[in-house]
Every structure is written in structure tokens, then in C-alpha cells.
CSV table of C-alpha atoms in Angstrom, one decimal:
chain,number,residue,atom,x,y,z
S,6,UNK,CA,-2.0,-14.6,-23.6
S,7,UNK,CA,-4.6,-17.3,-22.7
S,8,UNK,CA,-7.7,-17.2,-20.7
S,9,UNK,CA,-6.1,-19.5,-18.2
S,10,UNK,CA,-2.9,-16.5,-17.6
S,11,UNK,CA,-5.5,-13.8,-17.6
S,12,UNK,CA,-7.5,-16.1,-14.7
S,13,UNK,CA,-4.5,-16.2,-12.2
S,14,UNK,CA,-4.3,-14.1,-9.0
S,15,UNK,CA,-2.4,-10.6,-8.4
S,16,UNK,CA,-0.3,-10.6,-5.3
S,17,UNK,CA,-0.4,-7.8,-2.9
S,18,UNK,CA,1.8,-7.6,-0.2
S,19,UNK,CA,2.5,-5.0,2.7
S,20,UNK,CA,4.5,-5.3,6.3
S,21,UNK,CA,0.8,-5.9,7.8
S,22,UNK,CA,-2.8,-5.1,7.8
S,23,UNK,CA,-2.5,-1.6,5.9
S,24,UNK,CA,-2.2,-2.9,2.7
S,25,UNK,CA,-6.0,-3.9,2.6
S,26,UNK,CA,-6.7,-0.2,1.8
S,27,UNK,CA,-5.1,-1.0,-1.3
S,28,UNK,CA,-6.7,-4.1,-1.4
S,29,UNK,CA,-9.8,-2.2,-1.1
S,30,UNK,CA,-9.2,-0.1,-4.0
S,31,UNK,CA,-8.5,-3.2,-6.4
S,32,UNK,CA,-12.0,-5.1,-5.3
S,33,UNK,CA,-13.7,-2.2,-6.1
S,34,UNK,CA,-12.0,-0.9,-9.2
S,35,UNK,CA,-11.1,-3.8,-11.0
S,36,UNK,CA,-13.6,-5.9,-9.3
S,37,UNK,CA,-13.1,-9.5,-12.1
S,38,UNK,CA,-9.5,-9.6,-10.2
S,39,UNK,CA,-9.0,-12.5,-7.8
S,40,UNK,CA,-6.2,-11.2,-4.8
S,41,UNK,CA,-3.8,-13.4,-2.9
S,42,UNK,CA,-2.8,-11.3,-0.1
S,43,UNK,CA,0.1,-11.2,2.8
S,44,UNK,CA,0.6,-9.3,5.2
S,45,UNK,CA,3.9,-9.5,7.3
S,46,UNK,CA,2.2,-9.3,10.7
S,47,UNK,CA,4.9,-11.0,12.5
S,48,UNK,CA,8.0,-8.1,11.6
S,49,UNK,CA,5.7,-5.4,11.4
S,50,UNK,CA,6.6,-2.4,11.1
S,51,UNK,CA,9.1,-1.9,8.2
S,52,UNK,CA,9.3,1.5,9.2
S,53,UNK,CA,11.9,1.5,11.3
S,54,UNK,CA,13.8,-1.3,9.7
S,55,UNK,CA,16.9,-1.0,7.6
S,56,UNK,CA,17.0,-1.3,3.9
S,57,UNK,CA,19.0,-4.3,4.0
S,58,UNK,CA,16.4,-6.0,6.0
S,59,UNK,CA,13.5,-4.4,4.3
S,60,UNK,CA,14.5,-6.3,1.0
S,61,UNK,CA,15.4,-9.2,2.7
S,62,UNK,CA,11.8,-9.8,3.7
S,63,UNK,CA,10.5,-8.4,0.3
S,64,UNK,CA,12.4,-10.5,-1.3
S,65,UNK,CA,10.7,-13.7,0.9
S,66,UNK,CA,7.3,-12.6,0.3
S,67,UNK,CA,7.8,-12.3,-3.4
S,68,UNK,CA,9.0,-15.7,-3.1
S,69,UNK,CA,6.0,-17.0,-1.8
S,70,UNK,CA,3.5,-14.8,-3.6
S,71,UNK,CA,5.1,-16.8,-6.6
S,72,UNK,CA,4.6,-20.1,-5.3
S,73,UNK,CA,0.2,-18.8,-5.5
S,74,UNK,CA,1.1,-18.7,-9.3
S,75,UNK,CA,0.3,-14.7,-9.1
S,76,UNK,CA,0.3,-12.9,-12.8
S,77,UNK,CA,1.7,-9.8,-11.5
S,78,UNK,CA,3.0,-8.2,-7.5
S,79,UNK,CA,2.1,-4.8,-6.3
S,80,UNK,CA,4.2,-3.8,-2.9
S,81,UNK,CA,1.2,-2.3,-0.7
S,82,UNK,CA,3.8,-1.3,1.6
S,83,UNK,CA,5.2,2.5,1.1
S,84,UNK,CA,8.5,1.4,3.2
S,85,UNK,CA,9.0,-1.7,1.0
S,86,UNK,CA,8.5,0.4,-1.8
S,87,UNK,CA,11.0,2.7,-0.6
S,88,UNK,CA,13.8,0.5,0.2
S,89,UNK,CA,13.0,-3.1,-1.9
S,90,UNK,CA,10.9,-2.6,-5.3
S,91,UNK,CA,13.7,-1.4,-7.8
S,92,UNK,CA,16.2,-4.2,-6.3
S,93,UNK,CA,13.7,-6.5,-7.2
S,94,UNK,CA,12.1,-5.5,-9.8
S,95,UNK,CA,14.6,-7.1,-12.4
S,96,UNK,CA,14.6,-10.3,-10.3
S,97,UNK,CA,11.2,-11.1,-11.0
S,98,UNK,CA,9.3,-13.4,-13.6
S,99,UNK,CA,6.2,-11.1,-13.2
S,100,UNK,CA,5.8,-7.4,-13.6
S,101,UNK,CA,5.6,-5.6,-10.3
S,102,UNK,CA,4.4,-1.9,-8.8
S,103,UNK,CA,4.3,-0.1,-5.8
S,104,UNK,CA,2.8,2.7,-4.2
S,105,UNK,CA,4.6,5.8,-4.1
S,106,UNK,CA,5.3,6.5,-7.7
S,107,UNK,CA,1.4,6.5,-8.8
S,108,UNK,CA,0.7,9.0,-5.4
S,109,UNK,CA,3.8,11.0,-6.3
S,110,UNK,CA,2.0,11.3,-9.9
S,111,UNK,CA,-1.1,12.5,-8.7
S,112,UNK,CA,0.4,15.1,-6.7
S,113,UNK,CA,2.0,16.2,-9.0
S,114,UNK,CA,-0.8,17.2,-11.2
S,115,UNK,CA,-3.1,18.2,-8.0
S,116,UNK,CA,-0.6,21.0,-6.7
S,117,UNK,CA,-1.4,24.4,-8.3
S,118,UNK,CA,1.9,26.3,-5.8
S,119,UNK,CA,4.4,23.1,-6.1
S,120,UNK,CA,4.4,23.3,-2.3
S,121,UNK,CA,3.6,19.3,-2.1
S,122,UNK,CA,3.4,17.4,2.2
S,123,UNK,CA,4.5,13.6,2.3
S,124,UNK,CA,3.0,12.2,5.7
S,125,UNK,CA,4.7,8.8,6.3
S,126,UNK,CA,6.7,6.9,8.5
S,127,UNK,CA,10.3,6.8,9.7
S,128,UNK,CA,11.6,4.9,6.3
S,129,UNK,CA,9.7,6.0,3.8
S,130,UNK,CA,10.2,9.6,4.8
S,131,UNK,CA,14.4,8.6,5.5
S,132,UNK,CA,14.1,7.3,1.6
S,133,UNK,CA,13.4,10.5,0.3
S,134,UNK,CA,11.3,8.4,-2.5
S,135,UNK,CA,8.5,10.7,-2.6
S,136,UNK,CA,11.0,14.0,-3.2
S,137,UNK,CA,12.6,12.0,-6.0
S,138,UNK,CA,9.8,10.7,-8.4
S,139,UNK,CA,8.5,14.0,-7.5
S,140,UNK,CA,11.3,16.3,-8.7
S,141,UNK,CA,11.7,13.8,-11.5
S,142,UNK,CA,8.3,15.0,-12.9
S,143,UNK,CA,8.2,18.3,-11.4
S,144,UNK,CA,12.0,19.8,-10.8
S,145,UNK,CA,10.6,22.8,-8.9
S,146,UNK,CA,8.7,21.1,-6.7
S,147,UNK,CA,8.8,21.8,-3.0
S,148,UNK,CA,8.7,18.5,-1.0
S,149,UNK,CA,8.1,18.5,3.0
S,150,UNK,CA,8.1,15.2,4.6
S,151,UNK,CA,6.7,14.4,8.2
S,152,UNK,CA,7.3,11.3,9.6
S,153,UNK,CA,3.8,10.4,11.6
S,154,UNK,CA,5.2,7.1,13.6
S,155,UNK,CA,1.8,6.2,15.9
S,156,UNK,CA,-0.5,6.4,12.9
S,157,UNK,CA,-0.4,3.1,12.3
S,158,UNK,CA,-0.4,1.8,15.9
S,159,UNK,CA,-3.8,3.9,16.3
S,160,UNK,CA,-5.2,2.6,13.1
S,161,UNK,CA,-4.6,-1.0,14.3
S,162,UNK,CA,-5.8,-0.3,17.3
S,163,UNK,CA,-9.2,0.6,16.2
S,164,UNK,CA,-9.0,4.2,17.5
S,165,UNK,CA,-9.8,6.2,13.6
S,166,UNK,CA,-12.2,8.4,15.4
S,167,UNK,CA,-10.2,8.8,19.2
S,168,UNK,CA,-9.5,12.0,20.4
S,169,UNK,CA,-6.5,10.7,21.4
S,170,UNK,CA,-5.5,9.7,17.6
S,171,UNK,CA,-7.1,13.6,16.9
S,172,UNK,CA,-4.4,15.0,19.3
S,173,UNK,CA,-1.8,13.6,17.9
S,174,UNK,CA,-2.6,14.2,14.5
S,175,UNK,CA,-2.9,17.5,14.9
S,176,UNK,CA,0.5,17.4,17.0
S,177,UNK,CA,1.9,15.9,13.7
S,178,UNK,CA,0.9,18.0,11.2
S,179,UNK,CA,1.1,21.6,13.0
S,180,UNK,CA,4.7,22.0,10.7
S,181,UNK,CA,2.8,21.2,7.7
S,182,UNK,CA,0.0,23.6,7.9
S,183,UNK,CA,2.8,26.3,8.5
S,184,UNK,CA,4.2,25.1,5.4
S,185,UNK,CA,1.8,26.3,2.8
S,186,UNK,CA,1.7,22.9,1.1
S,187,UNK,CA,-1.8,22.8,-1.3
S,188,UNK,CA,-1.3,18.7,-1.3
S,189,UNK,CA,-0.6,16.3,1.2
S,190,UNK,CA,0.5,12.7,0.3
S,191,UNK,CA,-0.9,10.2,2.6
S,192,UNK,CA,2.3,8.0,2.6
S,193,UNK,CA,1.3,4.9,4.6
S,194,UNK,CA,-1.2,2.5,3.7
S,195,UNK,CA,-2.9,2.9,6.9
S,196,UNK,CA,-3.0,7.3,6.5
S,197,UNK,CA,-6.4,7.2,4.4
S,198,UNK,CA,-7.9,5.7,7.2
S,199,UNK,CA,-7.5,8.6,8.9
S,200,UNK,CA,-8.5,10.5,6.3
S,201,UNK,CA,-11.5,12.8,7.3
S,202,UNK,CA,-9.4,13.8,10.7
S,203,UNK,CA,-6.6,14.9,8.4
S,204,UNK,CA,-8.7,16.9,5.8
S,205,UNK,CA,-10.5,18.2,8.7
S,206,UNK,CA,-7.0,19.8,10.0
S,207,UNK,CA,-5.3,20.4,7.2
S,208,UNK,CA,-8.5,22.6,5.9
S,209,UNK,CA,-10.3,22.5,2.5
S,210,UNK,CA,-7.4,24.1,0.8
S,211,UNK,CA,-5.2,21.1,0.9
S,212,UNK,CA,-5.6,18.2,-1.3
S,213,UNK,CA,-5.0,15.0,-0.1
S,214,UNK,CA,-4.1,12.4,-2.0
S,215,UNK,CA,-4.8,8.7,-1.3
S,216,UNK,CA,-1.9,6.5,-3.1
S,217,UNK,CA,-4.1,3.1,-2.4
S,218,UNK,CA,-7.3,4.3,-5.2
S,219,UNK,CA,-3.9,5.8,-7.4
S,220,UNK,CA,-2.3,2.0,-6.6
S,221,UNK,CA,-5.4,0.0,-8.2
S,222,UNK,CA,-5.7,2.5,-11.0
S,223,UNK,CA,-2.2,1.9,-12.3
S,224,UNK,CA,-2.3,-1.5,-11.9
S,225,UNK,CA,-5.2,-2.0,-14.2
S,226,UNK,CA,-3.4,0.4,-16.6
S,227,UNK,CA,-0.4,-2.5,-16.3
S,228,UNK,CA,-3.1,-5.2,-16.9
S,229,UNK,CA,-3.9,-4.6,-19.7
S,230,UNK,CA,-0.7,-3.5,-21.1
S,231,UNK,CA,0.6,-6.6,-20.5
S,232,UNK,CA,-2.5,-8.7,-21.9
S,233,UNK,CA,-3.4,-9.9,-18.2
S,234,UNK,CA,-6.5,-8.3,-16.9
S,235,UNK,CA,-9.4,-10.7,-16.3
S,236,UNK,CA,-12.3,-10.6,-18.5
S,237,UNK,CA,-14.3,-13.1,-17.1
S,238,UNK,CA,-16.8,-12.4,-14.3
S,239,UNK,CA,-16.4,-14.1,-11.3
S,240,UNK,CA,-17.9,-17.3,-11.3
S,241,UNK,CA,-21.1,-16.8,-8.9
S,242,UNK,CA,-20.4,-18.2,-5.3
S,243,UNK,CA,-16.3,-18.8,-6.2
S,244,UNK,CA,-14.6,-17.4,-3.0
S,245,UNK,CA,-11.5,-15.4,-4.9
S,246,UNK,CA,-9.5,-14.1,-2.8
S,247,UNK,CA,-7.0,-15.9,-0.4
S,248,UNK,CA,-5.6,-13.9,2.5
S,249,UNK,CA,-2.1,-15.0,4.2
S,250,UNK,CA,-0.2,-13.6,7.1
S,251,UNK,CA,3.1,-14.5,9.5
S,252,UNK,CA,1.6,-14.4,12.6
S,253,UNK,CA,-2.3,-13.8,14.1
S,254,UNK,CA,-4.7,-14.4,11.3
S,255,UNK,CA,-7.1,-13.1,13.7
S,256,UNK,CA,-6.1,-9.7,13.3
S,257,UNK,CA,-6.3,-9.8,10.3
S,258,UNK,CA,-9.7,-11.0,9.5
S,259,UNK,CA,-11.0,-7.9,12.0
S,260,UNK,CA,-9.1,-5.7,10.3
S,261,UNK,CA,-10.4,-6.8,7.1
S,262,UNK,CA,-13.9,-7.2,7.8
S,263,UNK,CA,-13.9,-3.6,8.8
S,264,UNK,CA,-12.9,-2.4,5.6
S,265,UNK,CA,-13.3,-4.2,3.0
S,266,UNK,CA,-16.4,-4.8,0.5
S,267,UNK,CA,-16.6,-8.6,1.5
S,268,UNK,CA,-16.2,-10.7,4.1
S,269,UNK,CA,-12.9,-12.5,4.9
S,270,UNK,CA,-13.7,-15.7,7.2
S,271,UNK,CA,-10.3,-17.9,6.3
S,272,UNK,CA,-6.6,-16.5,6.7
S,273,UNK,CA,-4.1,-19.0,6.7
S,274,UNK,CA,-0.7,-18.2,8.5
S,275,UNK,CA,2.3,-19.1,7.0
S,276,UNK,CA,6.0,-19.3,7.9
S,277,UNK,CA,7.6,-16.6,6.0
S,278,UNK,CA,11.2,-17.4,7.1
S,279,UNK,CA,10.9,-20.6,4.8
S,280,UNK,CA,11.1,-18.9,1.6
């Protein structure tokens, strides 16, 4: 593999803004990586989409991610995941990941009773995903899904620390902590912002695990299986990163400048239906 394959960008892709947590997790763990980014901020949210349409966008983004010559795809989107990544998996020139089976991993070596929570939205807790990879590894595994629709609507809203977001948290996950789950899953790319308010309900004796850091570690573990993690620094003052969207960049570059470990000045909007 030459220097020039190892040098190209991965693609990340989620149904909006969310998908920077997973973002996040790649600038800081595999920091030599330069990221083209999209988020679908014009059909957001996927949640309550069906999986026919769910793949039909997926299917247009990966289109595009390909035209910004990406080496390799992770879906930052749990939904997307859900519904689109196997259908498309075997479509693709370039190897591609997701997020729920690296979180449904980790669960299943954090839970000591095998009593493991999924928090996520509509789809992704419809899917049933999460209970699958997770009985795949760990047949007697108890899974509990909770669909926690307004999470992300708070998040992008800005209200992390809001009594109101608080509220309805604790509304959310009242059936979990009757559950006796020692793990909870934090199925939405938006859930570990909210993660001290949810480890402050759910209590010390629940683990929560954030699929976004999981993400970024198996994609490096893919990398360099595939001979196509970067090994050469980033030159000094090179801007690496491009960030796309369907519809108001502006969000975006809020969003993303609240988060993540540089600053985003330029996102360029694109027409998605053209791909």
C-alpha cells in the first residue's frame, strides 16, 4: 500500500451533528487521520424513518463520501447502522464500520449479571441490533431497550445541563433502573453528551458505555489491518479535515466548535439528492 493510499481521508457519516462525538474520538485517538465529514442535517432524524429510506440515503452519502477519495466509511449514525451498513457493506470499494457492533462488544465484556440497557432512538431500538450482536457473543444475555426520542432534540438544542433535559431523562430511564441492568449502552451518537446526567441517575453501579471512543478504537484496529493508517504527521498548518452537510452549515460549525479539539470555520453544504 503506498504512502499516497495511506494519506487519503476516512469518511464519517451520521443523519446530523451527533456523529462529531465520534468524530471526536478519532481526532484524538488516531490523531495522523485526516476526516471528511457529513452530516445529513436536511432529513434528520433517521430515527423515525423506515429502513427502506434509511438505506436509500446511506446509500447517497456513501456515494459522495467516495467522490472525497475516502480510504475507508464508518456510519456514525446508530439508526444507519441498524437499518443500512450490512446492505451496503458488499457494495463498497472501501471497507466500512459502524457503531453498534464495537459498543455491543464492550458491553459485553463490562456486564458481570448479563443484565445489559440499550438507550437509543425509535429505529435503532425497533432494529433490535444491539440484542442481536449481543446474544451473538453472549447467548444469555439480558437485553432492555429504551427508546429516548427528545435526547437528541435537547442536545441540539444546547440544553446538556437543563433541568428540563434532567426531567426527562430521569422520566426515560426510571424502567431501566428497575431493571437491574449493570451496563447501559449509550445508543445514539448524541447519548454521551449527556453522559454525566445519565451516570448521575443511573448510579455508580451501572457502566456506561460510550460506542463513539469504542467506534475510533476499532477503526484504527481496521487501519492497520488493511495497511491504511497514516504514518505521517500532519504537515504543520495543513487544515485536514473537511466538514459537509445538506442543509445549515451554521449549525454545524456551533455544534462542532463546542466539541471538538479544533476549530471548524468552513462547512460546505451540498446537495445530497444528487448522488
Amino acid at each position: 500500500m503506498g504512502v499516497r493510499e495511506r494519506e487519503r481521508p476516512v469518511g464519517i457519516f451520521d443523519s446530523g451533528v451527533g456523529g462529531l462525538t465520534v468524530t471526536r474520538e478519532v481526532m484524538r485517538n488516531i490523531p495522523e487521520e485526516r476526516i471528511v465529514y457529513f452530516g445529513d442535517t436536511a432529513r434528520v432524524p433517521y430515527g423515525s424513518k423506515s429502513k427502506e429510506t434509511i438505506l436509500r440515503y446511506s446509500r447517497q452519502i456513501v456515494r459522495f463520501l467516495l467522490t472525497q477519495d475516502v480510504k475507508a466509511i464508518v456510519v456514525a449514525c446508530n439508526t444507519a447502522s441498524a437499518f443500512a451498513l450490512e446492505e451496503i457493506r458488499h457494495e463498497l470499494p472501501v471497507p466500512i464500520i459502524g457503531v453498534v457492533r464495537p459498543g455491543a462488544k464492550v458491553a459485553c465484556a463490562a456486564t458481570k449479571n448479563n443484565r445489559i440497557g440499550v438507550i437509543g432512538t425509535k429505529g435503532t431500538i425497533a432494529s433490535g441490533l444491539y440484542t442481536e450482536l449481543i446474544r451473538q457473543i453472549k447467548p444469555d444475555a439480558e437485553v432492555i431497550g429504551k427508546a429516548c426520542p427528545l435526547f437528541v432534540p435537547l442536545v441540539e438544542e444546547g440544553m446538556m445541563k437543563d433541568t428540563v433535559t434532567e426531567e426527562v431523562a430521569r422520566r426515560y430511564l426510571a424502567g431501566l433502573q428497575e431493571q437491574d441492568i449493570d451496563t447501559l449502552i449509550l445508543g445514539c451518537t448524541h447519548y454521551p453528551l449527556l453522559r454525566s446526567m445519565i451516570g448521575k441517575i443511573m448510579g455508580e453501579g451501572v457502566t456506561l458505555v460510550n460506542p463513539a471512543y469504542e467506534t475510533a478504537c476499532s477503526l484504527r484496529t481496521l487501519l492497520i489491518q488493511e495497511g491504511l493508517q497514516n504514518t505521517e504527521p500532519l504537515a504543520e498548518g495543513e487544515n485536514p479535515h473537511r466538514f459537509y452537510v445538506s442543509d445549515a452549515p451554521e449549525s454545524l460549525i456551533g455544534f462542532a466548535n463546542s466539541i471538538l479539539p479544533v476549530n471548524i470555520e468552513n462547512v460546505q453544504k451540498i446537495n445530497i439528492e444528487e448522488y
